[in-house]
Coordinates of C-alpha atoms and ligand atoms in Angstrom, one line a residue:
X1 CA 232.5 165.3 105.7
X2 CA 233.7 161.9 104.6
X3 CA 233.0 158.6 106.4
X4 CA 236.7 157.8 106.6
X5 CA 238.1 161.3 107.4
X6 CA 241.5 161.0 109.1
X7 CA 241.9 157.3 108.5
X8 CA 244.7 155.4 106.7
X9 CA 243.5 152.4 104.6
X10 CA 245.7 149.7 103.1
X11 CA 244.2 148.2 100.0
X12 CA 245.9 144.9 99.2
X13 CA 245.5 144.2 95.5
X14 CA 244.4 147.8 94.9
X15 CA 245.8 147.8 91.3
X16 CA 242.7 146.5 89.5
X17 CA 239.0 145.9 89.4
X18 CA 237.5 145.7 93.0
X19 CA 240.6 147.0 94.8
X20 CA 240.9 149.9 92.4
X21 CA 237.2 150.9 93.1
X22 CA 237.8 150.6 96.9
X23 CA 240.9 152.8 96.6
X24 CA 239.0 155.5 94.7
X25 CA 235.9 155.4 97.0
X26 CA 237.8 155.3 100.3
X27 CA 239.9 158.2 99.2
X28 CA 236.7 160.2 98.2
X29 CA 235.5 159.5 101.8
X30 CA 238.6 161.1 103.3
X31 CA 241.0 158.2 103.8
X32 CA 244.7 158.2 102.9
X33 CA 245.3 155.2 100.7
X34 CA 248.3 152.8 100.6
X35 CA 248.0 150.2 97.8
X36 CA 250.0 147.0 98.2
X37 CA 250.2 145.1 94.9
X38 CA 252.7 143.0 93.0
X39 CA 252.2 145.0 89.8
X40 CA 253.8 148.4 89.9
X41 CA 252.2 149.7 86.7
X42 CA 248.7 149.0 88.0
X43 CA 249.4 150.4 91.5
X44 CA 251.0 153.5 90.1
X45 CA 248.0 154.0 87.7
X46 CA 245.5 153.8 90.5
X47 CA 247.5 156.1 92.7
X48 CA 247.5 158.7 89.9
X49 CA 243.7 158.3 89.6
X50 CA 243.3 158.8 93.4
X51 CA 245.4 161.9 93.3
X52 CA 243.6 163.2 90.2
X53 CA 240.4 163.2 92.3
X54 CA 242.2 165.2 95.1
X55 CA 243.1 162.2 97.4
X56 CA 246.4 161.0 98.8
X57 CA 247.8 157.6 97.7
X58 CA 251.1 155.8 98.1
X59 CA 251.9 152.3 97.0
X60 CA 254.2 149.5 98.0
X61 CA 255.2 146.7 95.6
X62 CA 255.6 143.1 96.7
X63 CA 254.1 139.6 96.6
X64 CA 251.4 139.2 99.3
X65 CA 252.4 135.5 100.0
X66 CA 255.9 136.6 101.1
X67 CA 255.8 137.3 104.8
X68 CA 258.8 139.6 104.7
X69 CA 257.3 141.7 102.0
X70 CA 254.1 142.0 104.1
X71 CA 256.2 143.1 107.2
X72 CA 258.1 145.6 105.0
X73 CA 254.7 146.9 103.6
X74 CA 253.4 147.6 107.2
X75 CA 256.6 149.4 108.3
X76 CA 256.7 151.4 105.0
X77 CA 253.1 152.5 105.2
X78 CA 253.5 153.5 108.9
X79 CA 256.7 155.4 108.0
X80 CA 254.9 157.3 105.2
X81 CA 251.4 157.8 106.6
X82 CA 251.9 157.4 110.3
X83 CA 249.5 154.5 111.1
X84 CA 247.0 152.0 109.6
X85 CA 243.3 152.0 110.5
X86 CA 241.7 149.9 107.8
X87 CA 242.8 146.9 105.8
X88 CA 241.0 145.5 102.8
X89 CA 242.4 142.3 101.3
X90 CA 241.6 142.0 97.5
X91 CA 244.6 140.1 96.1
X92 CA 243.8 136.6 94.9
X93 CA 244.5 134.2 92.0
X94 CA 242.4 131.4 90.7
X95 CA 242.8 127.9 89.2
X96 CA 240.7 127.0 86.1
X97 CA 241.1 123.2 86.1
X98 CA 239.3 120.3 87.9
X99 CA 241.4 118.7 90.7
X100 CA 242.4 115.7 88.7
X101 CA 244.1 117.9 86.2
X102 CA 245.5 120.5 88.5
X103 CA 249.3 120.3 89.0
X104 CA 250.3 120.2 92.7
X105 CA 252.7 123.2 92.3
X106 CA 249.8 125.2 90.9
X107 CA 247.6 124.2 93.8
X108 CA 250.2 125.4 96.3
X109 CA 250.8 128.7 94.4
X110 CA 247.1 129.5 94.4
X111 CA 246.5 128.7 98.1
X112 CA 249.7 130.5 99.0
X113 CA 248.6 133.8 97.4
X114 CA 244.9 133.6 98.1
X115 CA 244.9 132.1 101.6
X116 CA 248.3 132.7 103.1
X117 CA 248.6 136.2 101.6
X118 CA 245.4 137.3 103.4
X119 CA 246.5 135.6 106.6
X120 CA 249.9 137.5 106.6
X121 CA 248.4 140.9 105.9
X122 CA 245.7 140.4 108.6
X123 CA 248.3 139.2 111.1
X124 CA 250.9 142.0 110.6
X125 CA 248.4 144.8 110.1
X126 CA 246.5 143.7 113.2
X127 CA 249.7 143.6 115.2
X128 CA 250.3 147.3 114.1
X129 CA 246.7 148.2 115.0
X130 CA 246.9 146.6 118.4
X131 CA 250.2 148.6 119.0
X132 CA 248.4 151.8 118.0
X133 CA 245.6 151.1 120.5
X134 CA 242.9 152.9 118.6
X135 CA 241.0 150.0 117.0
X136 CA 240.6 149.4 113.3
X137 CA 238.6 147.5 110.6
X138 CA 239.5 144.6 108.4
X139 CA 237.5 143.8 105.3
X140 CA 238.5 140.5 103.7
X141 CA 237.4 139.1 100.3
X142 CA 235.9 135.6 100.1
X143 CA 233.8 134.6 97.1
X144 CA 230.5 133.0 96.3
X145 CA 232.6 130.0 95.2
X146 CA 233.5 129.3 98.8
X147 CA 229.9 128.0 99.2
X148 CA 229.4 125.7 96.3
X149 CA 231.1 123.0 94.3
X150 CA 232.7 123.8 91.0
X151 CA 233.5 121.6 87.9
X152 CA 236.7 123.6 87.1
X153 CA 238.2 125.0 90.3
X154 CA 239.3 123.7 93.7
X155 CA 242.3 125.6 95.2
X156 CA 240.7 129.0 94.9
X157 CA 237.4 127.7 96.3
X158 CA 239.2 126.1 99.3
X159 CA 241.2 129.3 100.0
X160 CA 238.0 131.4 99.8
X161 CA 236.3 129.1 102.3
X162 CA 239.3 129.6 104.6
X163 CA 238.8 133.4 104.4
X164 CA 235.4 133.0 105.9
X165 CA 236.9 131.0 108.8
X166 CA 239.8 133.4 109.2
X167 CA 237.4 136.3 109.4
X168 CA 235.5 134.7 112.3
X169 CA 238.7 134.0 114.2
X170 CA 239.9 137.5 113.6
X171 CA 236.7 139.0 114.8
X172 CA 236.8 137.0 118.1
X173 CA 240.5 137.5 118.7
X174 CA 240.8 141.1 117.7
X175 CA 237.4 142.3 118.9
X176 CA 238.7 143.0 122.4
X177 CA 241.2 145.4 120.8
X178 CA 238.4 147.4 119.1
X179 CA 239.3 145.8 115.7
X180 CA 236.3 144.6 113.6
X181 CA 236.8 142.0 111.0
X182 CA 234.3 141.1 108.3
X183 CA 234.3 139.8 104.7
X184 CA 232.5 140.1 101.4
X185 CA 231.7 137.2 99.2
X186 CA 231.2 138.8 95.7
X187 CA 229.5 137.2 92.8
X188 CA 230.6 137.9 89.2
X189 CA 232.0 141.4 89.4
X190 CA 233.7 143.5 86.7
X191 CA 236.6 141.5 85.2
X192 CA 237.6 138.0 86.0
X193 CA 239.9 137.3 89.0
X194 CA 243.5 137.4 87.7
X195 CA 242.2 138.0 84.1
X196 CA 240.8 140.5 81.7
X197 CA 237.6 138.9 80.5
X198 CA 235.3 141.9 80.2
X199 CA 232.2 142.4 82.2
X200 CA 229.8 142.1 79.4
X201 CA 231.3 138.7 78.3
X202 CA 230.8 137.1 81.7
X203 CA 228.0 134.6 82.4
X204 CA 225.0 136.1 84.2
X205 CA 223.2 132.8 84.7
X206 CA 221.6 132.7 88.1
X207 CA 222.0 136.4 88.8
X208 CA 218.9 138.4 89.7
X209 CA 218.7 141.3 87.3
X210 CA 220.7 139.5 84.6
X211 CA 223.9 141.5 84.7
X212 CA 227.3 141.2 86.3
X213 CA 228.2 143.4 89.3
X214 CA 230.2 146.5 89.1
X215 CA 233.4 146.8 91.2
X216 CA 231.9 150.0 92.7
X217 CA 229.0 147.8 94.0
X218 CA 231.6 145.8 96.1
X219 CA 233.4 149.0 97.1
X220 CA 230.3 150.5 98.6
X221 CA 229.8 147.5 100.9
X222 CA 233.5 147.5 101.8
X223 CA 233.0 151.2 102.8
X224 CA 230.0 150.3 105.0
X225 CA 232.0 147.5 106.7
X226 CA 235.1 149.7 107.2
X227 CA 233.2 152.6 108.6
X228 CA 231.5 153.2 111.9
X229 CA 228.1 152.5 110.3
X230 CA 229.0 148.8 110.8
X231 CA 230.1 149.3 114.4
X232 CA 227.9 146.4 115.6
X233 CA 228.9 143.9 112.9
X234 CA 231.7 141.4 113.6
X235 CA 232.9 138.2 111.9
X236 CA 230.3 138.2 109.1
X237 CA 230.7 137.3 105.4
X238 CA 228.2 139.2 103.3
X239 CA 227.1 138.0 99.9
X240 CA 227.2 140.8 97.4
X241 CA 226.2 138.7 94.4
X242 CA 222.8 139.8 93.0
X243 CA 221.2 136.9 94.8
X244 CA 223.3 134.2 93.1
X245 CA 223.5 132.3 96.5
X246 CA 219.7 132.1 96.8
X247 CA 219.0 130.8 93.2
Ligands
NAD1 N1 235.9 139.7 90.1 C1 235.1 138.8 90.5 O1 234.2 138.4 89.8 C2 235.2 138.2 91.9 C3 234.2 137.2 92.3 C4 234.3 136.7 93.6 C5 235.3 137.1 94.4 N2 236.2 138.0 94.0 C6 237.3 138.4 95.0 O2 237.4 139.8 95.1 C7 238.8 140.1 95.3 C8 239.2 141.1 94.2 O3 239.0 140.5 92.9 P1 239.3 141.2 91.5 O4 238.5 140.6 90.5 O5 239.3 142.7 91.8 O6 240.9 140.7 91.3 P2 241.9 141.1 90.1 O7 242.5 139.9 89.7 O8 241.2 142.0 89.1 O9 242.9 142.1 90.9 C9 243.7 141.6 91.9 C10 244.9 142.5 92.2 O10 245.7 141.8 93.1 C11 247.1 141.9 92.6 N3 247.7 140.6 93.0 C12 247.5 139.4 92.5 N4 248.4 138.5 93.0 C13 249.1 139.2 93.9 C14 250.2 138.8 94.8 N5 250.6 137.6 94.8 N6 250.8 139.8 95.5 C15 250.3 141.1 95.5 N7 249.3 141.5 94.7 C16 248.7 140.6 93.9 C17 247.0 142.0 91.1 O11 248.1 142.7 90.5 C18 245.7 142.9 91.0 O12 246.0 144.3 91.0 C19 239.6 138.8 95.2 O13 239.9 138.4 96.5 C20 238.6 137.9 94.5 O14 238.9 136.5 94.9 C21 236.2 138.6 92.8

């Protein structure tokens, strides 16, 4: 018996890295998967992988920062799979410049995708969950970079800080509907956000054990938070970073 038998899980940004690992693991645990991603090739590739391991996976393509695409995703998933029980929010993009060099349009684009995108999916999936009346679980993705200053990023860090706050508000406002909201703050995991720098080439300074994390090591915590094992956990952001935050 799987931990998510009978559940439908939306994996936003399920086309790569952590979202891909979540799609594969949640499907193994019995959930039907709906990937929402802007990249059709990536989403279709992961859907094939899920099906190759015996699972069920559909996908919807669209930009997460576009509220109408998000509303369309919710109605399409409900049309195809009947309901939504779990939402995981993995889509994000990052800046790689200090504030004084960051063009304002780039700042707005990053905050739009990384902060507004998660807000819209939480809002419209929660609306659907409340309508269903059977509760649900939301797992957002913050980042270790929400909690420290950086020499080369600002928009992403701000947006990831906002995800921590959003998750607390969701927990309080949706808790009465039986919907739990929590977040994960990963450290260095698999490939770079929005990039393809391979795991072995990423810095492992300040990481206990001296290696970057695997996407599967984020997925297993997402599974815990999405399942009834975490029934008593609300509004938390859990560091999954090999101790980076304590060093
Ligand atoms: N990888 C890390 O080291 C790391 C570290 C800390 C936090 N995180 C967080 O974990 C989450 C997953 O990170 P990842 O490394 O797997 O990301 P990734 O960049 O590898 O994958 C993100 C996925 O989201 C999709 N996406 C990007 N922009 C989108 C948009 N506008 N609309 C719809 N889909 C979009 C991409 O196509 C891709 O499939 C992110 O929220 C990230 O901030 C990752």
